[in-house]
Coordinates of C-alpha atoms in Angstrom, one line a residue:
X1 CA -24.6 -66.8 -11.0
X2 CA -27.4 -69.4 -10.8
X3 CA -29.5 -70.2 -14.0
X4 CA -32.6 -68.9 -12.2
X5 CA -30.9 -65.6 -11.6
X6 CA -29.8 -65.4 -15.3
X7 CA -33.3 -66.1 -16.4
X8 CA -34.7 -63.4 -14.1
X9 CA -32.1 -60.9 -15.5
X10 CA -33.1 -61.9 -19.0
X11 CA -36.8 -61.3 -18.3
X12 CA -36.1 -57.9 -16.6
X13 CA -33.8 -56.9 -19.5
X14 CA -36.4 -57.9 -22.1
X15 CA -39.3 -55.9 -20.5
X16 CA -37.0 -53.0 -19.7
X17 CA -36.1 -52.7 -23.4
X18 CA -39.7 -53.0 -24.4
X19 CA -41.3 -50.6 -21.9
X20 CA -38.8 -48.4 -20.2
X21 CA -36.0 -47.7 -22.8
X22 CA -38.4 -46.3 -25.4
X23 CA -39.0 -43.4 -22.9
X24 CA -35.3 -42.5 -23.3
X25 CA -35.6 -42.8 -27.1
X26 CA -38.5 -40.4 -27.0
X27 CA -36.9 -38.0 -24.7
X28 CA -33.6 -37.8 -26.6
X29 CA -34.9 -37.7 -30.2
X30 CA -38.3 -36.0 -29.7
X31 CA -38.1 -33.9 -26.5
X32 CA -40.9 -31.6 -27.6
X33 CA -43.4 -34.5 -28.2
X34 CA -41.9 -37.2 -26.1
X35 CA -45.2 -38.4 -24.6
X36 CA -46.8 -38.9 -28.0
X37 CA -43.7 -40.6 -29.3
X38 CA -43.5 -42.9 -26.3
X39 CA -47.1 -43.9 -26.9
X40 CA -46.4 -44.6 -30.5
X41 CA -43.3 -46.7 -29.6
X42 CA -45.5 -48.6 -27.1
X43 CA -48.1 -49.2 -29.8
X44 CA -45.5 -50.9 -31.9
X45 CA -45.7 -53.8 -29.4
X46 CA -48.8 -54.8 -31.3
X47 CA -46.4 -56.4 -33.7
X48 CA -46.4 -59.3 -31.3
X49 CA -50.0 -60.2 -32.3
X50 CA -48.4 -62.4 -34.9
X51 CA -47.5 -64.7 -32.0
X52 CA -51.1 -65.7 -31.8
X53 CA -50.9 -67.5 -35.1
X54 CA -48.1 -69.8 -33.9
X55 CA -48.6 -73.2 -32.1
X56 CA -47.7 -73.0 -29.3
X57 CA -48.1 -69.3 -28.9
X58 CA -45.0 -69.1 -26.8
X59 CA -42.1 -71.4 -27.1
X60 CA -38.9 -70.4 -25.1
X61 CA -36.8 -72.5 -27.5
X62 CA -38.0 -70.6 -30.6
X63 CA -36.7 -67.2 -31.7
X64 CA -39.3 -64.7 -33.0
X65 CA -37.0 -63.2 -35.6
X66 CA -37.5 -65.1 -38.9
X67 CA -40.3 -67.2 -37.5
X68 CA -43.4 -65.0 -37.0
X69 CA -44.6 -63.2 -40.2
X70 CA -44.4 -59.7 -38.6
X71 CA -40.9 -60.7 -37.4
X72 CA -39.7 -61.9 -40.8
X73 CA -36.7 -60.6 -42.6
X74 CA -39.1 -59.1 -45.3
X75 CA -41.0 -57.3 -42.6
X76 CA -37.8 -56.0 -41.0
X77 CA -36.8 -54.6 -44.4
X78 CA -40.1 -52.7 -44.6
X79 CA -39.5 -51.4 -41.1
X80 CA -36.1 -50.2 -42.2
X81 CA -37.5 -48.4 -45.2
X82 CA -39.9 -46.6 -42.9
X83 CA -36.9 -44.7 -41.4
X84 CA -36.7 -42.8 -44.7
X85 CA -40.2 -41.3 -44.2
X86 CA -41.0 -38.3 -41.9
X87 CA -43.3 -38.0 -39.0
X88 CA -45.2 -40.9 -37.4
X89 CA -44.1 -43.4 -40.0
X90 CA -40.5 -42.9 -39.0
X91 CA -41.3 -43.2 -35.3
X92 CA -43.2 -46.5 -36.0
X93 CA -40.2 -47.7 -38.0
X94 CA -37.9 -46.9 -35.1
X95 CA -40.2 -48.7 -32.6
X96 CA -40.6 -51.8 -34.8
X97 CA -36.8 -52.0 -35.4
X98 CA -36.1 -51.6 -31.8
X99 CA -38.6 -54.3 -31.0
X100 CA -36.9 -56.6 -33.4
X101 CA -33.5 -55.8 -31.8
X102 CA -34.9 -56.5 -28.4
X103 CA -36.4 -59.9 -29.5
X104 CA -33.1 -60.7 -31.2
X105 CA -31.0 -60.1 -28.1
X106 CA -33.5 -61.9 -26.0
X107 CA -33.1 -65.1 -27.9
X108 CA -29.5 -64.9 -29.2
X109 CA -27.6 -63.4 -26.3
X110 CA -29.1 -65.2 -23.4
X111 CA -29.4 -68.9 -22.5
X112 CA -32.7 -70.6 -23.1

């Protein structure tokens, strides 16, 4: 497989995990309120606003986890603790942790 094909697959996988897979999370775990849950999961994408504080904003050779302050290990620990709450806090925690997992796989499991 050519490198350009791998990079395309990496990009498609990244955006699939960020925008499409959360629909399945919402449908499986919150079937009664899946639309609301999906919107909350999408809203957790705002965590990427911390990229605006980096120079350059995007660097393909830099991983987000452990670099940006909302992607720090301390922040991830807080996101994990959010799982122990009920309601929207738990949903936000799920979304943030899934976002971190997506960013982790994007940098560590694919060539860059």
